[in-house]
PDB file of C-alpha atoms in Angstrom:
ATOM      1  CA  UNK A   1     -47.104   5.213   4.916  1.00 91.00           C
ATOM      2  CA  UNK A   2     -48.037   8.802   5.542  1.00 93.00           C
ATOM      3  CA  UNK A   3     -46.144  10.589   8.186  1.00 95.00           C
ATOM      4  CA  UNK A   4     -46.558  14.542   9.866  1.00 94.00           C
ATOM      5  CA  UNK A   5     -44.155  16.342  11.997  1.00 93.00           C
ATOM      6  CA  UNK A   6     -44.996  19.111  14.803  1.00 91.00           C
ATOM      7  CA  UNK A   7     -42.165  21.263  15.910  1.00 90.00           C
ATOM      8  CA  UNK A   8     -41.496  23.803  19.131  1.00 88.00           C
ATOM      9  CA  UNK A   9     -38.699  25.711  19.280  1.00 86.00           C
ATOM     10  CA  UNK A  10     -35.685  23.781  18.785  1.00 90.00           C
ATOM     11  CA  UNK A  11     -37.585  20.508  19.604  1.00 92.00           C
ATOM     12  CA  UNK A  12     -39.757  17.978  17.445  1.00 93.00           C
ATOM     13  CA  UNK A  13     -42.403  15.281  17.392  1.00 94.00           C
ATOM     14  CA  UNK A  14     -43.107  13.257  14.452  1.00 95.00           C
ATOM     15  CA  UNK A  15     -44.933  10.564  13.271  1.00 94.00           C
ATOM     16  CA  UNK A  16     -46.002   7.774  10.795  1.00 93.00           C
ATOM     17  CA  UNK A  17     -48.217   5.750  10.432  1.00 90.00           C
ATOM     18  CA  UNK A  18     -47.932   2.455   7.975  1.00 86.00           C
ATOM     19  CA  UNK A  19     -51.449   1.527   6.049  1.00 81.00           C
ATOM     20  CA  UNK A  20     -52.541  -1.014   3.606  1.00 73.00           C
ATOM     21  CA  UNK A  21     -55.225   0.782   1.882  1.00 62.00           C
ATOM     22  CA  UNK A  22     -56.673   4.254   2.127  1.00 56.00           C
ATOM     23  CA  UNK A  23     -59.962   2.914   3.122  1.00 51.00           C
ATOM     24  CA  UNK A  24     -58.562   1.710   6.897  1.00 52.00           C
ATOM     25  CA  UNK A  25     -60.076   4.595   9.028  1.00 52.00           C
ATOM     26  CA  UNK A  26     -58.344   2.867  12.399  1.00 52.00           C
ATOM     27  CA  UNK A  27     -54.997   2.391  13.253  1.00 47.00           C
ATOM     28  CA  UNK A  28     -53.277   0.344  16.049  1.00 44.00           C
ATOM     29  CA  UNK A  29     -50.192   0.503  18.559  1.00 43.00           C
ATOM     30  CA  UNK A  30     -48.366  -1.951  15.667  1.00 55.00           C
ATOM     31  CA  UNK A  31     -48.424   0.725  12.853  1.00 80.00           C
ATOM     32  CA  UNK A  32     -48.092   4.174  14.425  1.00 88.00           C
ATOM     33  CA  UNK A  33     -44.437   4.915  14.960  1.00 90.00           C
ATOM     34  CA  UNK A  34     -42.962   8.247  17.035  1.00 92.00           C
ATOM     35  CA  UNK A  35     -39.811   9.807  17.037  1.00 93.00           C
ATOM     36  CA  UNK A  36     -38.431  12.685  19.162  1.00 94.00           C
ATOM     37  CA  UNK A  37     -35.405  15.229  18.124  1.00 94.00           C
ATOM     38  CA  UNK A  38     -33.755  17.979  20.189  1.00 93.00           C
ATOM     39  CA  UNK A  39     -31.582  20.678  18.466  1.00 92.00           C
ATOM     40  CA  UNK A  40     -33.394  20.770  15.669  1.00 93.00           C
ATOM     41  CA  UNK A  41     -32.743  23.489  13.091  1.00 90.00           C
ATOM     42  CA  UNK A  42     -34.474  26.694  13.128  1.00 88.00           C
ATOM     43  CA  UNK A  43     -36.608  27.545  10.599  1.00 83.00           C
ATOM     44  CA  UNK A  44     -35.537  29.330   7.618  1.00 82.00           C
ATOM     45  CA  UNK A  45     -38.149  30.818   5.097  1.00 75.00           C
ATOM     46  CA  UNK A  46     -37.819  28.781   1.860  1.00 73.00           C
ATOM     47  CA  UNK A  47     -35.997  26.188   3.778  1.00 80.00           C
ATOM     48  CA  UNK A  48     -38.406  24.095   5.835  1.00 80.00           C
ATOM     49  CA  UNK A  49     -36.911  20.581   4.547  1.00 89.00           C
ATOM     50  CA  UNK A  50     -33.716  21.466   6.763  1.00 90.00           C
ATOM     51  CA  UNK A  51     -35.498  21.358   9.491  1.00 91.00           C
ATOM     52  CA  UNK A  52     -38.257  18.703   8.805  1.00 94.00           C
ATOM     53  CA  UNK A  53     -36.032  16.194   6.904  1.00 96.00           C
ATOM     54  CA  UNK A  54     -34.310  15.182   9.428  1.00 96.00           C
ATOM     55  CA  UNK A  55     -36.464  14.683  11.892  1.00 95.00           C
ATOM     56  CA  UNK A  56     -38.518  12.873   9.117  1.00 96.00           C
ATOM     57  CA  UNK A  57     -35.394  10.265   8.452  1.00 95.00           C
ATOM     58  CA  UNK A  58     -34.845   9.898  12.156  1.00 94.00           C
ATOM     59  CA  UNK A  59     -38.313   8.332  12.134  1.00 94.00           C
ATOM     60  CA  UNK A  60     -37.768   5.999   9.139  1.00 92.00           C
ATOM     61  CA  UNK A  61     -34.483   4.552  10.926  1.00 89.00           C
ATOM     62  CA  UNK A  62     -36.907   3.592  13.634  1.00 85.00           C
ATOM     63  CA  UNK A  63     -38.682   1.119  11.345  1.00 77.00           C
ATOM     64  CA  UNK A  64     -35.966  -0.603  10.616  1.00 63.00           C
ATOM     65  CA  UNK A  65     -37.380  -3.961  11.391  1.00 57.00           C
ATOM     66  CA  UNK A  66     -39.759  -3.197   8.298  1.00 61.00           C
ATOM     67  CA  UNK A  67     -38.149  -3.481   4.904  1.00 67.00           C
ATOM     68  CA  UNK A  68     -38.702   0.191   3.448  1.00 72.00           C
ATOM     69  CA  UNK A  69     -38.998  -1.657   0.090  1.00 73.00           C
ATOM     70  CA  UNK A  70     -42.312  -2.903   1.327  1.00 78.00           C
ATOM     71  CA  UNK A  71     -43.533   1.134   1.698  1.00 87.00           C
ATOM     72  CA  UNK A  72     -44.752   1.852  -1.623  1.00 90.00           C
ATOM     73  CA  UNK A  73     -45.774   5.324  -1.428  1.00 94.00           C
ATOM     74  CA  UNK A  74     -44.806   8.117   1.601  1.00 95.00           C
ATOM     75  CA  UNK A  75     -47.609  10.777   2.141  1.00 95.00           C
ATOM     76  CA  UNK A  76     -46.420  13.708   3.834  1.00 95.00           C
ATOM     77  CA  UNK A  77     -47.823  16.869   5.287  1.00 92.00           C
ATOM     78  CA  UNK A  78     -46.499  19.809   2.795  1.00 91.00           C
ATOM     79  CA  UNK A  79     -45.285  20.272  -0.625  1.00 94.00           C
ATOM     80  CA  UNK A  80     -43.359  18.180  -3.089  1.00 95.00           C
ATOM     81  CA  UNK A  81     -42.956  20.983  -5.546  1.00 93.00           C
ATOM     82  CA  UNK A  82     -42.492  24.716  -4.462  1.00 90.00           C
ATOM     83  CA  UNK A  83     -42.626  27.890  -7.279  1.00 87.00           C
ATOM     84  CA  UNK A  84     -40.353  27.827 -10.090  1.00 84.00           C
ATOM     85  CA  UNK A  85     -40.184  24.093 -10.238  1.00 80.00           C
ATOM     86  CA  UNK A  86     -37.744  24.238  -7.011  1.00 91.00           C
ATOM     87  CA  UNK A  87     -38.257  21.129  -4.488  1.00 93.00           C
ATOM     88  CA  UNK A  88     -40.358  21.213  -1.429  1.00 94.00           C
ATOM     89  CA  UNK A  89     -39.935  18.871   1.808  1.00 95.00           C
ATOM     90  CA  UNK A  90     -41.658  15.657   0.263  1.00 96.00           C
ATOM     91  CA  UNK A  91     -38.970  16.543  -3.149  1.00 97.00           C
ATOM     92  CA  UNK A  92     -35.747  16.412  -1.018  1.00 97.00           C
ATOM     93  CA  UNK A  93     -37.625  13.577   0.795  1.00 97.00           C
ATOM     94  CA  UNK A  94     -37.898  11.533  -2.204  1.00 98.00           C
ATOM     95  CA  UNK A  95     -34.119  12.488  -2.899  1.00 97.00           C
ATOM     96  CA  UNK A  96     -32.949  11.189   0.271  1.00 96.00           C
ATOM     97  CA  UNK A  97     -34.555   7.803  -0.443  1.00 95.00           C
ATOM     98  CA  UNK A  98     -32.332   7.954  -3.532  1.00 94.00           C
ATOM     99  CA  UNK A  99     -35.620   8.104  -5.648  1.00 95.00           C
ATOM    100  CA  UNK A 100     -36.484   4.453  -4.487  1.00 93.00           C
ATOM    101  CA  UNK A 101     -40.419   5.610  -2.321  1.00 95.00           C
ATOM    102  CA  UNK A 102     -42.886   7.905  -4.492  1.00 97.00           C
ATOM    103  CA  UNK A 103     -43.786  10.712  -2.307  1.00 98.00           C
ATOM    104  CA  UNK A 104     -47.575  12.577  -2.026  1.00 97.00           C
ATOM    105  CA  UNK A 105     -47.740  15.904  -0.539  1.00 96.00           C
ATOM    106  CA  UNK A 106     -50.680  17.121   0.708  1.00 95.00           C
ATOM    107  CA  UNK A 107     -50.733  20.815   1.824  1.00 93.00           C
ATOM    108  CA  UNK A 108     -53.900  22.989   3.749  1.00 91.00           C
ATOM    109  CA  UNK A 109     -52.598  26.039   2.560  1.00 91.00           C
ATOM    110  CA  UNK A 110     -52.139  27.085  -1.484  1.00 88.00           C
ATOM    111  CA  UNK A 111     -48.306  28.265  -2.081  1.00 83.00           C
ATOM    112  CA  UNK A 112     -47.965  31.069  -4.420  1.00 84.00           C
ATOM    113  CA  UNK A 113     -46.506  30.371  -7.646  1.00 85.00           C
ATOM    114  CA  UNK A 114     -46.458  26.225  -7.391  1.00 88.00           C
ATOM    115  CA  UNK A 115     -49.863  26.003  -9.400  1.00 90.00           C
ATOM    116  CA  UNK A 116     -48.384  24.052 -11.981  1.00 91.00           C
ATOM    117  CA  UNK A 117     -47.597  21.164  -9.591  1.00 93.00           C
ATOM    118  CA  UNK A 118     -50.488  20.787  -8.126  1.00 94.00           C
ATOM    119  CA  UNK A 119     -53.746  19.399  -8.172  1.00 96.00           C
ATOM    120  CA  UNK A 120     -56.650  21.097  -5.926  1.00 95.00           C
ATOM    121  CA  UNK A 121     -59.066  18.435  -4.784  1.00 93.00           C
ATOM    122  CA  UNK A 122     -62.046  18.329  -2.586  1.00 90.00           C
ATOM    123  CA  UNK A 123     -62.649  15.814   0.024  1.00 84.00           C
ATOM    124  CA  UNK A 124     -65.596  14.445   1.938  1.00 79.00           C
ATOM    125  CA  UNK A 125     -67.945  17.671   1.973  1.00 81.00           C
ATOM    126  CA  UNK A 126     -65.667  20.190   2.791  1.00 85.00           C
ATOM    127  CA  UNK A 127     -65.859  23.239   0.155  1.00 88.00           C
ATOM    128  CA  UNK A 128     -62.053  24.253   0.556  1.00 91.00           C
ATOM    129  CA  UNK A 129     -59.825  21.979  -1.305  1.00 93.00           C
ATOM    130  CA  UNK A 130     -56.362  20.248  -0.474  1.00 94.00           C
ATOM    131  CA  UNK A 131     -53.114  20.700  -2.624  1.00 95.00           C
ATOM    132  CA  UNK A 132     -51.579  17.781  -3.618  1.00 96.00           C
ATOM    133  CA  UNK A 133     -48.145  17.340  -5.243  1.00 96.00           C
ATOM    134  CA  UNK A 134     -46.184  14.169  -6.181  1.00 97.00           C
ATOM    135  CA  UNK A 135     -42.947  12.664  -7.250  1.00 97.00           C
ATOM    136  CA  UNK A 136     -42.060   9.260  -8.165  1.00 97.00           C
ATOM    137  CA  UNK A 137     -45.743   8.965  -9.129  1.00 97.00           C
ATOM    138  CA  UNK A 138     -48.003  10.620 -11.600  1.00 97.00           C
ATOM    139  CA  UNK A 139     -49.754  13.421 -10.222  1.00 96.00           C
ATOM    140  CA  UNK A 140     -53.412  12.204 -11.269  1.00 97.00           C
ATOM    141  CA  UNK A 141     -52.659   9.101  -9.711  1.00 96.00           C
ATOM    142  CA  UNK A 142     -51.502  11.046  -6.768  1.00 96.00           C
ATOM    143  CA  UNK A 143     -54.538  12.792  -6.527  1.00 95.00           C
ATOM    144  CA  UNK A 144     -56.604   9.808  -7.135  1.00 93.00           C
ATOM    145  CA  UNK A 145     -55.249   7.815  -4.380  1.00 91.00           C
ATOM    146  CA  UNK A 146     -55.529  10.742  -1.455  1.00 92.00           C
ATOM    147  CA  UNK A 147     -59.368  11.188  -2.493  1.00 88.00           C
ATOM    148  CA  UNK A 148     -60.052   7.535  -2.019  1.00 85.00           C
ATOM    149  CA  UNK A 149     -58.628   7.926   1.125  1.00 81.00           C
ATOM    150  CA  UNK A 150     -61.162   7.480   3.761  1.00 71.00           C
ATOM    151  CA  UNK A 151     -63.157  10.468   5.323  1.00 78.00           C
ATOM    152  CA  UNK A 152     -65.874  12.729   5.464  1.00 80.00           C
ATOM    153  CA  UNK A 153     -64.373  15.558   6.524  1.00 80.00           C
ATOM    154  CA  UNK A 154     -61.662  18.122   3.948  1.00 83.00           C
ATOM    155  CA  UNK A 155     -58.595  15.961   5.943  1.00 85.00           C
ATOM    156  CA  UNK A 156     -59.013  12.041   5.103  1.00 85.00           C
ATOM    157  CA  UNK A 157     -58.698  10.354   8.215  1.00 84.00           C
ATOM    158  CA  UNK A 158     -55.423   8.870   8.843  1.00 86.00           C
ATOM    159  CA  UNK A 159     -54.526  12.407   7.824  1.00 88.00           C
ATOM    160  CA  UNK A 160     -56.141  13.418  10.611  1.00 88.00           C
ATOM    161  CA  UNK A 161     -54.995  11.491  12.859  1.00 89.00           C
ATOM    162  CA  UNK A 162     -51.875  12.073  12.620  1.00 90.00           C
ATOM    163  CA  UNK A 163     -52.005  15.845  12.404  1.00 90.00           C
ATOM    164  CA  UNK A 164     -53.813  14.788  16.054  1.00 90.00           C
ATOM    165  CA  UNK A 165     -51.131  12.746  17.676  1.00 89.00           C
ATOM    166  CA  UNK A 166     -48.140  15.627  16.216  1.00 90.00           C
ATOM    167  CA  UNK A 167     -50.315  18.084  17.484  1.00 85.00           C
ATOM    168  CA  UNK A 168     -50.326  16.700  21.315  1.00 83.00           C
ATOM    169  CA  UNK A 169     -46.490  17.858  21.477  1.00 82.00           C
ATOM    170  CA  UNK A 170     -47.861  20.903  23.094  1.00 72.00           C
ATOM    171  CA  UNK A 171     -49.285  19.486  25.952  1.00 69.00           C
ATOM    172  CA  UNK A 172     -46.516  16.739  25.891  1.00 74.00           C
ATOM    173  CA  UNK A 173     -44.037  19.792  26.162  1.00 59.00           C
ATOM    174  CA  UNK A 174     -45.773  21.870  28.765  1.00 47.00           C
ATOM    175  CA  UNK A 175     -46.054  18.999  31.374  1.00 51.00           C
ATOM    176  CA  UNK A 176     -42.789  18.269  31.285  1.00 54.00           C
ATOM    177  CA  UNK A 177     -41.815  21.703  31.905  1.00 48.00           C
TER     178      UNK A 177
END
């Protein structure tokens, strides 16, 4: 399952999206799953997961009907590991699944100080590379399994897509103003 969030104000959109294998490139009305929150929390620097997490949990309940035992790996957009071996979104993720779902995090943007928890890796034939972090699973493996994710472009696909559909909130938001 990989899932991506996309937040305005005090307001959020997020999404997931449930795969066999990181070679599907499509996805269909049965696997995508989307979850609104109001009252949100505001952001604090150095404390994204307060306001992610829940919204991120909110979407899991939603699944219900699917066992989560039958999710064997959550790949989320962000961090597992921060600097200083603290815990990122996809680590307090992993924590509120009482350890039970391995967690990927795959981040755009390099944090400063988190090197050690990371591996960089190029996709497709982009020349900037993504970030990826882990728990639950070793980080090679980690790695391994987002690059054989399908794509030709630095974002494998269903990465893209969902960073897409999150990223419609906008619009969503300003016609129903």
């Amino acid at each position: 399952m990989a899932i991506d969030g996309y937040d305005i104000e005090n307001q959020a959109k997020t999404v997931g999206i449930l795969f066999r294998h990181g070679t599907d490139t499509k996805s269909n009305s049965d696997t995508v799953i989307t979850d609104y929150q109001n009252n949100i929390a505001p952001y604090q620097s150095g404390q994204f997961y307060r306001r992610e997490l829940p919204c991120i949990m909110a979407l899991l309940d939603k699944i219900d009907k699917i066992d989560l035992s039958t999710i064997s790996t959550i790949v989320i957009d962000g961090y597992v590991h921060l600097a200083d071996g603290k815990i990122g979104l996809g680590g307090y993720l992993y924590h509120a699944l009482d350890k039970t779902i391995p967690i990927i995090g795959v981040a755009k943007k390099e944090f400063s100080g988190n090197k050690p928890y990371l591996i960089e890796i190029i996709c497709g034939q982009s020349k900037h590379p993504l970030y990826i972090s882990a728990i639950g699973i070793h980080l090679e493996n980690a790695a391994a399994n987002i690059n054989s994710v399908a794509g030709k472009y630095r974002m494998p696909d269903l990465l893209s897509f969902l960073e897409q559909r999150t990223q419609l909130f906008k619009f969503e938001k300003v016609s129903q103003e």
